[in-house]
Amino acid sequence: MIGVFDSGYGGLTILKEFLRELPEYDYMYLGDNARAPYGNRSHEAVKSFAEEGIQYLFSKGCILIIIACNTASSQVLRELQEEYLRTPKVTDRKILGVIKPLAEKSAKITTKKRIGVVGTRATVQAKSYDHELQSLDPTIQVYSQDCPLLVPLVEEGWSHKPEGRMILKKYLRPLKSANVDTLILGCTHYPFLIKDFRQIMGKSVNIPHPGEVVSASLKDYLQRHPEIEQLLSKKEGRHFLTTDDPVRFKEVGDRFMKTDLKNIQKVDITKTTK
Ligand code: DGL
């Protein structure tokens, strides 16, 4: 089974593309809604929450976990990958994130070598997109902007209202002035605003769709790692887990996925042992 971990609903934008691109696999989605948002949390908090989420998904039989949350990917993916590499029982289990695929795609398409990154405060502070992009090409200049108001705007369905657009314009102003030619949507919620981002930034700025980039990268990973691919069950199962109210998860989740979500279960992830 493939696990998809997120702080809440946002990772559904990534799962949606996995289901389109790689529908044959079984998926288990875990949203830590009870403790979301992660975006303004400390490194220590994000680390312990993500660790619990990963442990829970492994304990339920996931072989491969994608941390869809940019905040968790940028703050703690490396540490968690290293930790699990040292755990003998779980050497055949893998954890992947979203930073690397988005950075690789953007480094490939930029012509002016000026890349903008938008995300939560914690993602921008962690500078993982900066490090990843500069390790791919040291001549790339990265301009980052945290946009803390966008997550609640999307979840409350306010993002397309004039107030939402005004806030987005204000956030994007410095990136327009920096003349970036590529913009990374470094937060699970921003694909909902991709049209607005494109309109405000203008036609000359490339804005890759995170779900499409990450699912293409997962497809490629599975082709390069048949030893992992063959361990994955393929019965088209879909399981949705939340640490908070499943009724609210369904309401928002249906809107995010544009479908009627089934199999939503409330879980306690704080008590799993390694
Ligand atoms: N999933 C988070 C991210 O991609 C956004 C929501 C949150 O702050 O928890 O950064």
PDB file of C-alpha atoms and ligand atoms in Angstrom:
ATOM      1  CA  MET A   1       0.000   0.000   0.000  1.00  0.00           C
ATOM      2  CA  ILE A   2       1.129   3.584  -0.676  1.00  0.00           C
ATOM      3  CA  GLY A   3       0.726   5.977   2.259  1.00  0.00           C
ATOM      4  CA  VAL A   4       0.120   9.684   1.772  1.00  0.00           C
ATOM      5  CA  PHE A   5       0.721  11.818   4.834  1.00  0.00           C
ATOM      6  CA  ASP A   6      -0.357  15.420   5.308  1.00  0.00           C
ATOM      7  CA  SER A   7      -1.113  17.831   8.115  1.00  0.00           C
ATOM      8  CA  GLY A   8      -4.739  17.907   6.981  1.00  0.00           C
ATOM      9  CA  TYR A   9      -6.717  18.137   3.748  1.00  0.00           C
ATOM     10  CA  GLY A  10      -4.148  19.697   1.437  1.00  0.00           C
ATOM     11  CA  GLY A  11      -2.369  16.468   0.541  1.00  0.00           C
ATOM     12  CA  LEU A  12      -5.556  15.385  -1.208  1.00  0.00           C
ATOM     13  CA  THR A  13      -4.446  17.646  -4.100  1.00  0.00           C
ATOM     14  CA  ILE A  14      -1.433  15.346  -4.477  1.00  0.00           C
ATOM     15  CA  LEU A  15      -3.385  12.112  -3.918  1.00  0.00           C
ATOM     16  CA  LYS A  16      -5.863  13.200  -6.593  1.00  0.00           C
ATOM     17  CA  GLU A  17      -3.102  13.157  -9.205  1.00  0.00           C
ATOM     18  CA  PHE A  18      -1.716   9.818  -7.938  1.00  0.00           C
ATOM     19  CA  LEU A  19      -5.170   8.298  -8.449  1.00  0.00           C
ATOM     20  CA  ARG A  20      -5.291   9.697 -11.955  1.00  0.00           C
ATOM     21  CA  GLU A  21      -1.766   8.654 -12.918  1.00  0.00           C
ATOM     22  CA  LEU A  22      -1.349   5.434 -10.900  1.00  0.00           C
ATOM     23  CA  PRO A  23      -4.873   4.174 -10.097  1.00  0.00           C
ATOM     24  CA  GLU A  24      -3.996   0.492  -9.749  1.00  0.00           C
ATOM     25  CA  TYR A  25      -2.342   0.788  -6.316  1.00  0.00           C
ATOM     26  CA  ASP A  26      -3.902   0.732  -2.832  1.00  0.00           C
ATOM     27  CA  TYR A  27      -3.637   4.081  -1.042  1.00  0.00           C
ATOM     28  CA  MET A  28      -3.982   5.093   2.588  1.00  0.00           C
ATOM     29  CA  TYR A  29      -4.294   8.843   3.179  1.00  0.00           C
ATOM     30  CA  LEU A  30      -3.645  10.212   6.663  1.00  0.00           C
ATOM     31  CA  GLY A  31      -4.508  13.814   7.541  1.00  0.00           C
ATOM     32  CA  ASP A  32      -3.419  15.009  10.980  1.00  0.00           C
ATOM     33  CA  ASN A  33      -6.340  17.451  11.094  1.00  0.00           C
ATOM     34  CA  ALA A  34      -6.449  17.566  14.890  1.00  0.00           C
ATOM     35  CA  ARG A  35      -3.048  19.297  14.938  1.00  0.00           C
ATOM     36  CA  ALA A  36      -3.203  21.178  11.612  1.00  0.00           C
ATOM     37  CA  PRO A  37      -2.081  23.617  10.408  1.00  0.00           C
ATOM     38  CA  TYR A  38       1.606  22.771  10.678  1.00  0.00           C
ATOM     39  CA  GLY A  39       2.648  25.875   8.750  1.00  0.00           C
ATOM     40  CA  ASN A  40       3.398  28.089  11.750  1.00  0.00           C
ATOM     41  CA  ARG A  41       4.663  25.314  14.051  1.00  0.00           C
ATOM     42  CA  SER A  42       8.184  24.788  15.366  1.00  0.00           C
ATOM     43  CA  HIS A  43      10.594  22.263  13.895  1.00  0.00           C
ATOM     44  CA  GLU A  44      10.280  20.070  17.024  1.00  0.00           C
ATOM     45  CA  ALA A  45       6.482  19.986  16.805  1.00  0.00           C
ATOM     46  CA  VAL A  46       6.416  19.192  13.067  1.00  0.00           C
ATOM     47  CA  LYS A  47       9.033  16.483  13.598  1.00  0.00           C
ATOM     48  CA  SER A  48       7.177  14.675  16.371  1.00  0.00           C
ATOM     49  CA  PHE A  49       3.806  14.922  14.568  1.00  0.00           C
ATOM     50  CA  ALA A  50       5.201  13.708  11.237  1.00  0.00           C
ATOM     51  CA  GLU A  51       7.075  10.907  12.968  1.00  0.00           C
ATOM     52  CA  GLU A  52       3.862   9.675  14.548  1.00  0.00           C
ATOM     53  CA  GLY A  53       2.062   9.855  11.210  1.00  0.00           C
ATOM     54  CA  ILE A  54       4.780   7.895   9.421  1.00  0.00           C
ATOM     55  CA  GLN A  55       4.951   5.249  12.147  1.00  0.00           C
ATOM     56  CA  TYR A  56       1.192   4.849  12.036  1.00  0.00           C
ATOM     57  CA  LEU A  57       1.112   4.393   8.261  1.00  0.00           C
ATOM     58  CA  PHE A  58       3.968   1.868   8.366  1.00  0.00           C
ATOM     59  CA  SER A  59       2.158  -0.027  11.144  1.00  0.00           C
ATOM     60  CA  LYS A  60      -0.906  -0.280   8.872  1.00  0.00           C
ATOM     61  CA  GLY A  61       1.121  -1.936   6.124  1.00  0.00           C
ATOM     62  CA  CYS A  62       2.290   0.961   3.967  1.00  0.00           C
ATOM     63  CA  ILE A  63       5.549   0.166   2.185  1.00  0.00           C
ATOM     64  CA  LEU A  64       6.103   3.554   0.626  1.00  0.00           C
ATOM     65  CA  ILE A  65       4.998   6.857   2.154  1.00  0.00           C
ATOM     66  CA  ILE A  66       4.823  10.186   0.397  1.00  0.00           C
ATOM     67  CA  ILE A  67       4.914  13.170   2.715  1.00  0.00           C
ATOM     68  CA  ALA A  68       2.607  15.403   0.671  1.00  0.00           C
ATOM     69  CA  CYS A  69       2.860  18.275   3.151  1.00  0.00           C
ATOM     70  CA  ASN A  70       5.485  20.823   2.104  1.00  0.00           C
ATOM     71  CA  THR A  71       5.952  22.000   5.675  1.00  0.00           C
ATOM     72  CA  ALA A  72       6.757  18.493   6.917  1.00  0.00           C
ATOM     73  CA  SER A  73       8.786  17.626   3.792  1.00  0.00           C
ATOM     74  CA  SER A  74      10.914  20.724   4.103  1.00  0.00           C
ATOM     75  CA  GLN A  75      11.355  20.609   7.866  1.00  0.00           C
ATOM     76  CA  VAL A  76      11.870  16.926   8.617  1.00  0.00           C
ATOM     77  CA  LEU A  77      11.966  14.587   5.586  1.00  0.00           C
ATOM     78  CA  ARG A  78      15.764  14.188   5.614  1.00  0.00           C
ATOM     79  CA  GLU A  79      15.870  13.430   9.331  1.00  0.00           C
ATOM     80  CA  LEU A  80      13.077  10.878   9.069  1.00  0.00           C
ATOM     81  CA  GLN A  81      14.660   9.196   6.031  1.00  0.00           C
ATOM     82  CA  GLU A  82      17.959   8.862   7.894  1.00  0.00           C
ATOM     83  CA  GLU A  83      16.258   7.579  11.031  1.00  0.00           C
ATOM     84  CA  TYR A  84      14.375   4.878   9.135  1.00  0.00           C
ATOM     85  CA  LEU A  85      17.516   3.862   7.244  1.00  0.00           C
ATOM     86  CA  ARG A  86      19.027   3.019  10.619  1.00  0.00           C
ATOM     87  CA  THR A  87      16.012   0.974  11.756  1.00  0.00           C
ATOM     88  CA  PRO A  88      16.811  -2.606  10.679  1.00  0.00           C
ATOM     89  CA  LYS A  89      13.189  -3.826  10.667  1.00  0.00           C
ATOM     90  CA  VAL A  90      12.105  -1.280   8.094  1.00  0.00           C
ATOM     91  CA  THR A  91      14.872  -1.246   5.482  1.00  0.00           C
ATOM     92  CA  ASP A  92      12.398  -2.134   2.740  1.00  0.00           C
ATOM     93  CA  ARG A  93      10.156   0.832   3.602  1.00  0.00           C
ATOM     94  CA  LYS A  94      10.650   4.180   1.990  1.00  0.00           C
ATOM     95  CA  ILE A  95       9.655   7.770   2.645  1.00  0.00           C
ATOM     96  CA  LEU A  96       9.591  10.361  -0.128  1.00  0.00           C
ATOM     97  CA  GLY A  97       8.664  14.041  -0.140  1.00  0.00           C
ATOM     98  CA  VAL A  98       7.557  16.758  -2.531  1.00  0.00           C
ATOM     99  CA  ILE A  99      10.467  19.232  -2.455  1.00  0.00           C
ATOM    100  CA  LYS A 100      12.907  17.352  -4.681  1.00  0.00           C
ATOM    101  CA  PRO A 101      10.533  16.645  -7.597  1.00  0.00           C
ATOM    102  CA  LEU A 102       9.293  20.250  -7.674  1.00  0.00           C
ATOM    103  CA  ALA A 103      12.811  21.650  -7.443  1.00  0.00           C
ATOM    104  CA  GLU A 104      14.064  19.342 -10.228  1.00  0.00           C
ATOM    105  CA  LYS A 105      11.194  20.254 -12.534  1.00  0.00           C
ATOM    106  CA  SER A 106      11.657  23.971 -11.905  1.00  0.00           C
ATOM    107  CA  ALA A 107      15.433  23.866 -12.374  1.00  0.00           C
ATOM    108  CA  LYS A 108      14.798  22.181 -15.730  1.00  0.00           C
ATOM    109  CA  ILE A 109      12.347  24.771 -17.059  1.00  0.00           C
ATOM    110  CA  THR A 110      13.779  28.055 -15.801  1.00  0.00           C
ATOM    111  CA  THR A 111      15.608  30.041 -18.454  1.00  0.00           C
ATOM    112  CA  LYS A 112      16.464  33.175 -16.501  1.00  0.00           C
ATOM    113  CA  LYS A 113      17.536  31.102 -13.448  1.00  0.00           C
ATOM    114  CA  ARG A 114      15.267  33.164 -11.262  1.00  0.00           C
ATOM    115  CA  ILE A 115      12.813  31.008  -9.329  1.00  0.00           C
ATOM    116  CA  GLY A 116      10.151  32.095  -6.874  1.00  0.00           C
ATOM    117  CA  VAL A 117       8.889  29.890  -4.038  1.00  0.00           C
ATOM    118  CA  VAL A 118       5.647  30.425  -2.126  1.00  0.00           C
ATOM    119  CA  GLY A 119       4.728  28.400   0.956  1.00  0.00           C
ATOM    120  CA  THR A 120       3.921  28.457   4.628  1.00  0.00           C
ATOM    121  CA  ARG A 121       6.140  30.299   7.091  1.00  0.00           C
ATOM    122  CA  ALA A 122       7.797  27.049   8.239  1.00  0.00           C
ATOM    123  CA  THR A 123       8.500  25.942   4.649  1.00  0.00           C
ATOM    124  CA  VAL A 124      10.081  29.257   3.710  1.00  0.00           C
ATOM    125  CA  GLN A 125      12.140  29.325   6.920  1.00  0.00           C
ATOM    126  CA  ALA A 126      13.468  25.805   6.349  1.00  0.00           C
ATOM    127  CA  LYS A 127      14.970  26.946   2.973  1.00  0.00           C
ATOM    128  CA  SER A 128      14.851  23.394   1.600  1.00  0.00           C
ATOM    129  CA  TYR A 129      13.718  24.578  -1.844  1.00  0.00           C
ATOM    130  CA  ASP A 130      16.654  27.014  -1.864  1.00  0.00           C
ATOM    131  CA  HIS A 131      19.126  24.262  -0.954  1.00  0.00           C
ATOM    132  CA  GLU A 132      17.689  21.761  -3.380  1.00  0.00           C
ATOM    133  CA  LEU A 133      17.629  24.247  -6.292  1.00  0.00           C
ATOM    134  CA  GLN A 134      21.120  25.523  -5.615  1.00  0.00           C
ATOM    135  CA  SER A 135      22.524  22.021  -5.361  1.00  0.00           C
ATOM    136  CA  LEU A 136      21.021  21.328  -8.801  1.00  0.00           C
ATOM    137  CA  ASP A 137      22.393  24.558 -10.249  1.00  0.00           C
ATOM    138  CA  PRO A 138      24.375  27.027  -8.122  1.00  0.00           C
ATOM    139  CA  THR A 139      23.613  29.875 -10.534  1.00  0.00           C
ATOM    140  CA  ILE A 140      19.889  29.759  -9.722  1.00  0.00           C
ATOM    141  CA  GLN A 141      18.604  32.636  -7.620  1.00  0.00           C
ATOM    142  CA  VAL A 142      15.704  31.841  -5.321  1.00  0.00           C
ATOM    143  CA  TYR A 143      13.143  34.371  -4.091  1.00  0.00           C
ATOM    144  CA  SER A 144      10.816  33.110  -1.368  1.00  0.00           C
ATOM    145  CA  GLN A 145       7.589  34.474  -0.007  1.00  0.00           C
ATOM    146  CA  ASP A 146       5.581  33.064   2.875  1.00  0.00           C
ATOM    147  CA  CYS A 147       1.811  33.365   2.452  1.00  0.00           C
ATOM    148  CA  PRO A 148       0.309  32.342   5.813  1.00  0.00           C
ATOM    149  CA  LEU A 149      -3.199  33.593   5.037  1.00  0.00           C
ATOM    150  CA  LEU A 150      -3.740  31.409   1.984  1.00  0.00           C
ATOM    151  CA  VAL A 151      -4.352  28.069   3.750  1.00  0.00           C
ATOM    152  CA  PRO A 152      -7.310  29.310   5.837  1.00  0.00           C
ATOM    153  CA  LEU A 153      -8.688  31.214   2.828  1.00  0.00           C
ATOM    154  CA  VAL A 154      -8.744  28.032   0.742  1.00  0.00           C
ATOM    155  CA  GLU A 155     -10.220  25.900   3.531  1.00  0.00           C
ATOM    156  CA  GLU A 156     -12.968  28.415   4.184  1.00  0.00           C
ATOM    157  CA  GLY A 157     -13.750  28.672   0.462  1.00  0.00           C
ATOM    158  CA  TRP A 158     -12.752  32.371   0.381  1.00  0.00           C
ATOM    159  CA  SER A 159      -9.833  32.145  -1.979  1.00  0.00           C
ATOM    160  CA  HIS A 160     -11.682  33.308  -5.116  1.00  0.00           C
ATOM    161  CA  LYS A 161     -13.430  36.205  -3.410  1.00  0.00           C
ATOM    162  CA  PRO A 162     -12.099  39.714  -4.066  1.00  0.00           C
ATOM    163  CA  GLU A 163     -10.553  39.783  -0.561  1.00  0.00           C
ATOM    164  CA  GLY A 164      -8.669  36.559  -1.306  1.00  0.00           C
ATOM    165  CA  ARG A 165      -7.363  37.881  -4.617  1.00  0.00           C
ATOM    166  CA  MET A 166      -6.243  41.114  -3.012  1.00  0.00           C
ATOM    167  CA  ILE A 167      -4.186  39.198  -0.439  1.00  0.00           C
ATOM    168  CA  LEU A 168      -2.673  36.977  -3.142  1.00  0.00           C
ATOM    169  CA  LYS A 169      -1.699  40.038  -5.218  1.00  0.00           C
ATOM    170  CA  LYS A 170       0.028  41.565  -2.224  1.00  0.00           C
ATOM    171  CA  TYR A 171       1.984  38.383  -1.523  1.00  0.00           C
ATOM    172  CA  LEU A 172       3.072  38.081  -5.154  1.00  0.00           C
ATOM    173  CA  ARG A 173       4.200  41.673  -5.621  1.00  0.00           C
ATOM    174  CA  PRO A 174       7.820  41.108  -4.463  1.00  0.00           C
ATOM    175  CA  LEU A 175       8.143  38.028  -6.689  1.00  0.00           C
ATOM    176  CA  LYS A 176       6.894  39.970  -9.711  1.00  0.00           C
ATOM    177  CA  SER A 177       9.415  42.700  -8.948  1.00  0.00           C
ATOM    178  CA  ALA A 178      12.160  40.074  -8.669  1.00  0.00           C
ATOM    179  CA  ASN A 179      11.345  39.073 -12.236  1.00  0.00           C
ATOM    180  CA  VAL A 180      11.136  35.340 -11.586  1.00  0.00           C
ATOM    181  CA  ASP A 181      10.338  33.193 -14.627  1.00  0.00           C
ATOM    182  CA  THR A 182       9.245  30.113 -12.641  1.00  0.00           C
ATOM    183  CA  LEU A 183       7.158  29.880  -9.506  1.00  0.00           C
ATOM    184  CA  ILE A 184       7.031  26.859  -7.176  1.00  0.00           C
ATOM    185  CA  LEU A 185       3.704  26.377  -5.398  1.00  0.00           C
ATOM    186  CA  GLY A 186       5.305  25.059  -2.211  1.00  0.00           C
ATOM    187  CA  CYS A 187       2.133  24.334  -0.280  1.00  0.00           C
ATOM    188  CA  THR A 188      -0.516  21.650  -0.736  1.00  0.00           C
ATOM    189  CA  HIS A 189      -3.354  24.196  -0.818  1.00  0.00           C
ATOM    190  CA  TYR A 190      -2.063  26.493  -3.535  1.00  0.00           C
ATOM    191  CA  PRO A 191      -3.046  24.367  -6.561  1.00  0.00           C
ATOM    192  CA  PHE A 192      -6.604  25.552  -5.877  1.00  0.00           C
ATOM    193  CA  LEU A 193      -5.407  29.015  -6.752  1.00  0.00           C
ATOM    194  CA  ILE A 194      -3.236  28.028  -9.685  1.00  0.00           C
ATOM    195  CA  LYS A 195      -5.372  30.020 -12.156  1.00  0.00           C
ATOM    196  CA  ASP A 196      -5.154  33.120  -9.952  1.00  0.00           C
ATOM    197  CA  PHE A 197      -1.406  32.638  -9.518  1.00  0.00           C
ATOM    198  CA  ARG A 198      -1.022  32.340 -13.298  1.00  0.00           C
ATOM    199  CA  GLN A 199      -3.172  35.375 -13.980  1.00  0.00           C
ATOM    200  CA  ILE A 200      -1.388  37.588 -11.476  1.00  0.00           C
ATOM    201  CA  MET A 201       2.149  36.480 -12.378  1.00  0.00           C
ATOM    202  CA  GLY A 202       1.490  36.700 -16.134  1.00  0.00           C
ATOM    203  CA  LYS A 203       1.916  34.326 -19.057  1.00  0.00           C
ATOM    204  CA  SER A 204       5.692  34.463 -19.098  1.00  0.00           C
ATOM    205  CA  VAL A 205       5.987  32.800 -15.675  1.00  0.00           C
ATOM    206  CA  ASN A 206       5.951  28.976 -15.518  1.00  0.00           C
ATOM    207  CA  ILE A 207       3.928  27.564 -12.632  1.00  0.00           C
ATOM    208  CA  PRO A 208       4.087  23.751 -12.643  1.00  0.00           C
ATOM    209  CA  HIS A 209       1.157  21.913 -11.045  1.00  0.00           C
ATOM    210  CA  PRO A 210       2.575  20.238  -7.897  1.00  0.00           C
ATOM    211  CA  GLY A 211       0.289  17.179  -8.063  1.00  0.00           C
ATOM    212  CA  GLU A 212       1.248  16.482 -11.675  1.00  0.00           C
ATOM    213  CA  VAL A 213       4.963  16.906 -10.987  1.00  0.00           C
ATOM    214  CA  VAL A 214       4.944  14.710  -7.869  1.00  0.00           C
ATOM    215  CA  SER A 215       2.885  11.958  -9.475  1.00  0.00           C
ATOM    216  CA  ALA A 216       5.156  11.866 -12.557  1.00  0.00           C
ATOM    217  CA  SER A 217       8.090  11.601 -10.181  1.00  0.00           C
ATOM    218  CA  LEU A 218       6.428   8.773  -8.224  1.00  0.00           C
ATOM    219  CA  LYS A 219       5.768   6.918 -11.464  1.00  0.00           C
ATOM    220  CA  ASP A 220       9.397   7.280 -12.423  1.00  0.00           C
ATOM    221  CA  TYR A 221      10.533   6.172  -8.932  1.00  0.00           C
ATOM    222  CA  LEU A 222       8.432   2.996  -9.140  1.00  0.00           C
ATOM    223  CA  GLN A 223       9.878   2.192 -12.557  1.00  0.00           C
ATOM    224  CA  ARG A 224      13.412   2.634 -11.221  1.00  0.00           C
ATOM    225  CA  HIS A 225      12.712   0.606  -8.069  1.00  0.00           C
ATOM    226  CA  PRO A 226      10.968  -2.641  -9.064  1.00  0.00           C
ATOM    227  CA  GLU A 227      12.008  -4.151  -5.684  1.00  0.00           C
ATOM    228  CA  ILE A 228       9.667  -1.631  -3.980  1.00  0.00           C
ATOM    229  CA  GLU A 229       7.020  -1.622  -6.701  1.00  0.00           C
ATOM    230  CA  GLN A 230       6.475  -5.361  -6.441  1.00  0.00           C
ATOM    231  CA  LEU A 231       5.786  -5.116  -2.706  1.00  0.00           C
ATOM    232  CA  LEU A 232       2.865  -2.723  -3.282  1.00  0.00           C
ATOM    233  CA  SER A 233      -0.649  -4.150  -3.252  1.00  0.00           C
ATOM    234  CA  LYS A 234      -2.799  -3.360  -6.286  1.00  0.00           C
ATOM    235  CA  LYS A 235      -6.481  -3.690  -5.521  1.00  0.00           C
ATOM    236  CA  GLU A 236      -7.416  -0.049  -6.097  1.00  0.00           C
ATOM    237  CA  GLY A 237      -8.225   0.319  -2.367  1.00  0.00           C
ATOM    238  CA  ARG A 238      -8.648   3.853  -0.974  1.00  0.00           C
ATOM    239  CA  HIS A 239      -8.584   4.479   2.783  1.00  0.00           C
ATOM    240  CA  PHE A 240      -8.927   7.898   4.364  1.00  0.00           C
ATOM    241  CA  LEU A 241      -7.790   8.463   7.933  1.00  0.00           C
ATOM    242  CA  THR A 242      -8.050  11.621   9.972  1.00  0.00           C
ATOM    243  CA  THR A 243      -7.039  12.458  13.531  1.00  0.00           C
ATOM    244  CA  ASP A 244     -10.108  14.716  13.843  1.00  0.00           C
ATOM    245  CA  ASP A 245     -13.788  14.701  12.910  1.00  0.00           C
ATOM    246  CA  PRO A 246     -14.494  12.396   9.910  1.00  0.00           C
ATOM    247  CA  VAL A 247     -17.707  14.307   9.059  1.00  0.00           C
ATOM    248  CA  ARG A 248     -15.803  17.585   8.595  1.00  0.00           C
ATOM    249  CA  PHE A 249     -13.073  15.662   6.730  1.00  0.00           C
ATOM    250  CA  LYS A 250     -15.660  14.413   4.278  1.00  0.00           C
ATOM    251  CA  GLU A 251     -17.141  17.882   3.764  1.00  0.00           C
ATOM    252  CA  VAL A 252     -13.835  19.544   2.934  1.00  0.00           C
ATOM    253  CA  GLY A 253     -12.319  16.423   1.370  1.00  0.00           C
ATOM    254  CA  ASP A 254     -15.205  16.032  -1.117  1.00  0.00           C
ATOM    255  CA  ARG A 255     -14.670  19.643  -2.187  1.00  0.00           C
ATOM    256  CA  PHE A 256     -10.897  19.126  -2.523  1.00  0.00           C
ATOM    257  CA  MET A 257     -11.195  15.840  -4.438  1.00  0.00           C
ATOM    258  CA  LYS A 258     -14.395  16.721  -6.337  1.00  0.00           C
ATOM    259  CA  THR A 259     -15.775  13.304  -5.427  1.00  0.00           C
ATOM    260  CA  ASP A 260     -17.770  11.442  -2.789  1.00  0.00           C
ATOM    261  CA  LEU A 261     -15.148  10.187  -0.310  1.00  0.00           C
ATOM    262  CA  LYS A 262     -15.821   6.855   1.367  1.00  0.00           C
ATOM    263  CA  ASN A 263     -13.997   4.835   4.055  1.00  0.00           C
ATOM    264  CA  ILE A 264     -13.131   7.797   6.298  1.00  0.00           C
ATOM    265  CA  GLN A 265     -12.034   6.744   9.750  1.00  0.00           C
ATOM    266  CA  LYS A 266     -10.920   8.656  12.823  1.00  0.00           C
ATOM    267  CA  VAL A 267      -7.635   7.367  14.276  1.00  0.00           C
ATOM    268  CA  ASP A 268      -5.346   8.025  17.223  1.00  0.00           C
ATOM    269  CA  ILE A 269      -1.774   8.098  15.912  1.00  0.00           C
ATOM    270  CA  THR A 270      -0.088   8.980  19.176  1.00  0.00           C
ATOM    271  CA  LYS A 271       0.276   5.462  20.512  1.00  0.00           C
ATOM    272  CA  THR A 272       1.952   3.486  17.720  1.00  0.00           C
ATOM    273  CA  THR A 273       5.216   1.764  18.631  1.00  0.00           C
ATOM    274  CA  LYS A 274       8.052   1.340  16.142  1.00  0.00           C
TER     275      LYS A 274
HETATM  276  N1  DGL B   1       0.055  20.972   4.168  1.00  0.00           N
HETATM  277  C1  DGL B   1       0.705  22.210   4.495  1.00  0.00           C
HETATM  278  C2  DGL B   1       1.833  22.490   3.513  1.00  0.00           C
HETATM  279  O1  DGL B   1       1.849  21.999   2.410  1.00  0.00           O
HETATM  280  C3  DGL B   1      -0.270  23.378   4.497  1.00  0.00           C
HETATM  281  C4  DGL B   1      -1.235  23.357   5.660  1.00  0.00           C
HETATM  282  C5  DGL B   1      -0.555  23.486   6.999  1.00  0.00           C
HETATM  283  O2  DGL B   1       0.017  24.562   7.307  1.00  0.00           O
HETATM  284  O3  DGL B   1      -0.576  22.512   7.731  1.00  0.00           O
HETATM  285  O4  DGL B   1       2.738  23.200   3.844  1.00  0.00           O
END
